[in-house]
Coordinates of C-alpha atoms in Angstrom, one line a residue:
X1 CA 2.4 -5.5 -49.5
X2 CA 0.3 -2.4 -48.4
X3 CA -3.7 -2.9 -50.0
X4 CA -3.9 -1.2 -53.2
X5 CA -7.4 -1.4 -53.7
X6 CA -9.6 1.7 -55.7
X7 CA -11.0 2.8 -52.5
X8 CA -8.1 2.9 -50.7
X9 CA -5.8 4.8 -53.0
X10 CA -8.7 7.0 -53.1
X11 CA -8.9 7.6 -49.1
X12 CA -4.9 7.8 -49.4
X13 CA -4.9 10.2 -52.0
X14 CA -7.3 12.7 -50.3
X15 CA -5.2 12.3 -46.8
X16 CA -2.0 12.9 -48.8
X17 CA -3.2 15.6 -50.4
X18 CA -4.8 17.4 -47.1
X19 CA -1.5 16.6 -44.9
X20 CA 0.9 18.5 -47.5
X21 CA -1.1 22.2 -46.6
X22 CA -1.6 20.8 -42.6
X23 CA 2.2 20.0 -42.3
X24 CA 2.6 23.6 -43.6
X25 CA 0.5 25.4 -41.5
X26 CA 2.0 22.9 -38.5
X27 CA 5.7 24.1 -39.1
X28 CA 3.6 27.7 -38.6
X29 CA 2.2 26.7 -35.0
X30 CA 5.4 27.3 -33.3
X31 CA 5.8 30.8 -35.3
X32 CA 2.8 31.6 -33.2
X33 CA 3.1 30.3 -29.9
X34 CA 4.4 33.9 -28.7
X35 CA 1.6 35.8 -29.6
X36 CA -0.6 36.8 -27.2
X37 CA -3.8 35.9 -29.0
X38 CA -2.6 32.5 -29.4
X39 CA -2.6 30.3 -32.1
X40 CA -6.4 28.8 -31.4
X41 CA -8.1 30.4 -34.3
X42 CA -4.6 29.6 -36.7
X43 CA -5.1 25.6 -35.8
X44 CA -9.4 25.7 -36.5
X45 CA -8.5 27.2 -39.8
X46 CA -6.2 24.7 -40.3
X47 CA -8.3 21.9 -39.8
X48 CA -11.3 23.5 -41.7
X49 CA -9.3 23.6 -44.7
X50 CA -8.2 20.1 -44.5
X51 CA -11.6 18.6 -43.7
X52 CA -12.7 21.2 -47.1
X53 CA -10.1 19.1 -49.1
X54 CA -10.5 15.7 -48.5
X55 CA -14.4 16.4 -48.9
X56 CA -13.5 18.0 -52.5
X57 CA -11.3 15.0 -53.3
X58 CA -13.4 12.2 -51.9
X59 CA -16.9 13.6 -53.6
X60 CA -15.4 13.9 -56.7
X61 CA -14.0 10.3 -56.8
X62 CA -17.1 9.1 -55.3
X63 CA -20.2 11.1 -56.5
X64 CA -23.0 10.3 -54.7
X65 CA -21.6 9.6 -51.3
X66 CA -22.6 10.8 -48.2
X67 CA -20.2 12.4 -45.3
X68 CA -19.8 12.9 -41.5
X69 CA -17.2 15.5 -40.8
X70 CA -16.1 16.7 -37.9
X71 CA -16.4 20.4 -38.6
X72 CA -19.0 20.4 -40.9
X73 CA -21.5 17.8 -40.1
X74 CA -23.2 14.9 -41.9
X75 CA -23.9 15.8 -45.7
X76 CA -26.7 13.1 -47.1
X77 CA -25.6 12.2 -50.3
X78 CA -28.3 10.2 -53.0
X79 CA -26.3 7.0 -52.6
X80 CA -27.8 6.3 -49.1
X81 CA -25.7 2.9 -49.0
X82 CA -22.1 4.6 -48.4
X83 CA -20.9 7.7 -45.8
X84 CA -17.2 8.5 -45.4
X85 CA -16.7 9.6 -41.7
X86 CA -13.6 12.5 -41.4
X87 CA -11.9 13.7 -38.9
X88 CA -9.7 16.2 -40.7
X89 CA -6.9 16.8 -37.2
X90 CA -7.2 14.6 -35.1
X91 CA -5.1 15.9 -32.1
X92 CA -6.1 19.2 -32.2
X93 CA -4.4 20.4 -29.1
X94 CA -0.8 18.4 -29.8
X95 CA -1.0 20.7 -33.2
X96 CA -1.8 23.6 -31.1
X97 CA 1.5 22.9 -29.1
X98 CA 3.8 21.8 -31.8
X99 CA 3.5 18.5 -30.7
X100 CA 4.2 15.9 -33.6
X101 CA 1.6 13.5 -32.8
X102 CA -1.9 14.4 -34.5
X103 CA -3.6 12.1 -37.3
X104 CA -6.3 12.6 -40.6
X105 CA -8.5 9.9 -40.3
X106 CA -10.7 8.9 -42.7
X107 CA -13.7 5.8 -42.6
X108 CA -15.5 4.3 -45.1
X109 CA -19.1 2.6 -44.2
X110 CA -21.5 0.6 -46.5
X111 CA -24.5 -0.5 -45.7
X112 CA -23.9 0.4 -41.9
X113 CA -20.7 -1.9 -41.9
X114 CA -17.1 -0.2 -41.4
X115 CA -15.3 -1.4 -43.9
X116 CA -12.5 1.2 -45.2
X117 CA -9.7 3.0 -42.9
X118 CA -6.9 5.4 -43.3
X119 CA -4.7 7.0 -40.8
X120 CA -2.2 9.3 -41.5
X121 CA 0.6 11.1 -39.3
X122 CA 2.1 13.9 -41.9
X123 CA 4.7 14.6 -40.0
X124 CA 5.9 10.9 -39.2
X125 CA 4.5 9.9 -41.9
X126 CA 3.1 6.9 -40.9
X127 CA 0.4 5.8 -42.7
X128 CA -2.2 3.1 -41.4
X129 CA -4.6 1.5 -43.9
X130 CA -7.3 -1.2 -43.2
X131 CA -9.7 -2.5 -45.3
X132 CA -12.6 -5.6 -44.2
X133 CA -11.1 -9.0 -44.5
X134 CA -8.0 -7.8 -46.3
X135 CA -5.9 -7.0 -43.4
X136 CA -4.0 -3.7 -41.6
X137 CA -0.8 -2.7 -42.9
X138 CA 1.5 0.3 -41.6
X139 CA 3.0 1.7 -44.7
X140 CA 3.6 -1.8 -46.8
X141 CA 4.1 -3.9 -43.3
X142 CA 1.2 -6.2 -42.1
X143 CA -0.1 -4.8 -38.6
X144 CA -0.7 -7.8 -35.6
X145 CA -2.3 -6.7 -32.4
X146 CA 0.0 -7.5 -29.6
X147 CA -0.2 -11.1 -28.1
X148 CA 0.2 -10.4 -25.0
X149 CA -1.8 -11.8 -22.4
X150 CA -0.8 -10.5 -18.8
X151 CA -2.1 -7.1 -17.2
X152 CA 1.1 -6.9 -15.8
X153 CA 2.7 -7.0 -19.1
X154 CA 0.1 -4.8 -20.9
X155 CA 0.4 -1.0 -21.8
X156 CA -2.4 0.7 -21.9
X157 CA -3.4 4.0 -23.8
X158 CA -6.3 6.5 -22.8
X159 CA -7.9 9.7 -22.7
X160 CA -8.3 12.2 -20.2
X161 CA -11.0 14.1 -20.1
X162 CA -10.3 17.7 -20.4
X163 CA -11.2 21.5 -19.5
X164 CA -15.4 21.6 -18.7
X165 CA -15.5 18.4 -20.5
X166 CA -16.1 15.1 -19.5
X167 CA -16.6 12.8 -16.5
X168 CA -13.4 13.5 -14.7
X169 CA -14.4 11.5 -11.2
X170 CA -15.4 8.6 -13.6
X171 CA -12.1 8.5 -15.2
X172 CA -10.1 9.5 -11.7
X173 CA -11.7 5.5 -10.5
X174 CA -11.1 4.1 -13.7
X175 CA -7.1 4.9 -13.1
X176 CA -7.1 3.9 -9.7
X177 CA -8.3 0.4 -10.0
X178 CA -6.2 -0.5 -13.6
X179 CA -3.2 1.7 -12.8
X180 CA -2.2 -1.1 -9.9
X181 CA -2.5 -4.2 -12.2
X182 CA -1.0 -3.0 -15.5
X183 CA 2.7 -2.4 -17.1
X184 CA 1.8 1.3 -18.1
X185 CA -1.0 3.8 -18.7
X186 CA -0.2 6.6 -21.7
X187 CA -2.2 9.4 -22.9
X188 CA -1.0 10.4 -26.3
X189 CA -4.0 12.8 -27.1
X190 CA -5.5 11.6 -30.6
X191 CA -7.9 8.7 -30.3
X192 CA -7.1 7.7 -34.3
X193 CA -3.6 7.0 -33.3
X194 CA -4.4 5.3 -30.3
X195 CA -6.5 2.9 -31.9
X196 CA -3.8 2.1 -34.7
X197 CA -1.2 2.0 -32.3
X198 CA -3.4 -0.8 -30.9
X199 CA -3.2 -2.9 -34.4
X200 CA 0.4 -2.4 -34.9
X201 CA 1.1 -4.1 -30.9
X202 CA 2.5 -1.0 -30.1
X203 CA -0.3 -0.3 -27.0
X204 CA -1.8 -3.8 -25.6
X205 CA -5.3 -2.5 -25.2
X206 CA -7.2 0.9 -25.4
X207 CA -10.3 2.9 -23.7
X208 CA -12.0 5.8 -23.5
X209 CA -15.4 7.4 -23.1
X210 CA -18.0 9.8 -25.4
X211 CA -15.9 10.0 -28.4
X212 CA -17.6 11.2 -31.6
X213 CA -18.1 8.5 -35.3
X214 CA -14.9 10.3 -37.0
X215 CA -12.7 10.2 -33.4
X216 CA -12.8 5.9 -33.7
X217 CA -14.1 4.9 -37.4
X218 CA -11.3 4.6 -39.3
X219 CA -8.7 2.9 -35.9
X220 CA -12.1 0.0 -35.6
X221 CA -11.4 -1.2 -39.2
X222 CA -7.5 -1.2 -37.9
X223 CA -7.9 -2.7 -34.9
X224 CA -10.2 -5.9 -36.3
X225 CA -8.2 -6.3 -39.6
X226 CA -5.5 -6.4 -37.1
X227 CA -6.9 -9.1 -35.1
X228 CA -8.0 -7.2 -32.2
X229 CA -11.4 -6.6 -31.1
X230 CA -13.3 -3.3 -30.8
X231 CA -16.4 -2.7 -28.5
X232 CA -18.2 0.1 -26.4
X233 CA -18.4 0.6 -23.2
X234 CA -21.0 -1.8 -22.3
X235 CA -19.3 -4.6 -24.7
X236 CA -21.7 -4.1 -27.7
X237 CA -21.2 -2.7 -30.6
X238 CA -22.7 0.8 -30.6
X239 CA -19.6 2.6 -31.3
X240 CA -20.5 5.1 -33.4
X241 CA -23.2 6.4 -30.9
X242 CA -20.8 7.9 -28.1
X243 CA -20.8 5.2 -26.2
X244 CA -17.2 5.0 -25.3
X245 CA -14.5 2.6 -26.6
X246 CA -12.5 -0.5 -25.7
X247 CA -9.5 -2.3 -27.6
X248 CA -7.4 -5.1 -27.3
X249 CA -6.6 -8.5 -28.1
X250 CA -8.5 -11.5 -27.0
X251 CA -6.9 -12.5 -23.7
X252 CA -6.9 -8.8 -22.8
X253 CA -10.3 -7.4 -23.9
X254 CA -12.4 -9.3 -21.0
X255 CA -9.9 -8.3 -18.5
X256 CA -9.8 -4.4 -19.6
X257 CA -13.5 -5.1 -19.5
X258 CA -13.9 -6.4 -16.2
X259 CA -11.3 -3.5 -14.6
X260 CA -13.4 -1.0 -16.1
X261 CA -17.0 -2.4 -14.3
X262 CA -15.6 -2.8 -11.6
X263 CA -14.1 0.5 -11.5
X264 CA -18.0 2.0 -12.1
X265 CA -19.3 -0.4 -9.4
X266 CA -17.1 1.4 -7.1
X267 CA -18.0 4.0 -4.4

């Protein structure tokens, strides 16, 4: 059975409520894609409405509260104990070419400890909810990270870095020494969904580099309730400081690890 908790059919609620008027404006995107303008200033309209409900929805379930949204920054609230972290379309440029795989994400973090997540596809709607020490569930089925413990078995997501963004020779040696020794390398484009796909033992481990708090909040709770493990870059634990992500279970983790040092160590 799906958690049912106060908080999380608060998150829920809010994400629901946000993906009916973003699956709209979605089935709009292809409407668009022969204009010459584009639809680029459609899709950031898009998402600043959605971030503007789930803040409405959130603060008035949860006076007091501070925020750190994507579009519109971090909000201090007076209760200085709990911040939701939101990214309102996550995916932005799958929505921007009618592709069907984009994600709300919303985190909940007391006291510096992540400790709420929700995920939510509207147009699949697959919705992933985590909450500390009671487990991941997609929909009402308990998630498992994948138990698989060869490289040559494993599946891999990513992401690539993009236009004037990124450390593209960092990434191009990253591919070149993992590519080799694994099953399958994806790139799906919406770190949220990545991360979930993790807990549900759909991808076998995940990494990528300088992502923001809302791109990975919400798919860490998912991926430890889950029983994965969740670290940055250097194998600690400052994740919310763009310091890169890595995923997996435990046979995997170390290994991902190791690929991905040695890959930097290289000339």
């Amino acid at each position: 059975m799906a958690l049912k908790s106060p908080v999380i059919n608060v998150m829920v609620g809010a994400a629901r409520k946000a993906a009916r008027k973003l699956a709209r404006d979605f089935g709009e995107v292809e409407n668009l894609q022969v204009s010459r303008k584009g639809p680029g200033d459609f899709v950031t309209a898009a998402d600043l409405r959605a971030e503007k409900i789930i803040h409405e929805e959130l603060a008035a379930a949860r006076p007091g509260y501070g925020f750190v949204m994507e579009e519109s920054g971090t909000v201090e609230g007076p209760d200085k104990s709990h911040r939701w972290i939101i990214d309102p379309l996550d995916g932005t440029t799958n929505f921007l070419h009618g592709m069907p795989h984009f994600a709300i994400s919303i985190a909940l973090e007391r006291d510096g400890q992540l400790v709420n997540g929700v995920i939510y596809n509207p147009v699949t709607d697959d919705l992933f909810v985590a909450e500390k020490g009671q487990g991941a569930y997609l929909n009402d089925r308990r998630l498992r990270v994948a138990a698989r413990s060869k490289l040559s078995d494993a599946v891999f997501a990513t992401g690539i870095p993009f236009l004037g963004i990124g450390p593209h020779e960092t990434f191009a040696k990253e591919l070149s020494h993992i590519m080799p020794q694994v099953a399958g390398i994806r790139r799906f484009g919406a770190a949220s969904l990545d991360l979930a796909w993790v807990a549900a033992g759909r991808f076998d481990g995940y990494w990528e580099h300088g992502l923001q708090p809302w791109d990975v909040a919400a798919g860490i709770v998912m991926v430890r309730e889950a029983g994965g493990f969740v670290t940055d870059m250097s194998g600690g634990d400052r994740l919310l400081e763009g310091k890169g992500v890595i995923a997996a279970n435990a046979d995997l983790l170390p290994q991902l690890q190791d690929m991905l040092k040695k890959a930097a160590r290289a000339d």
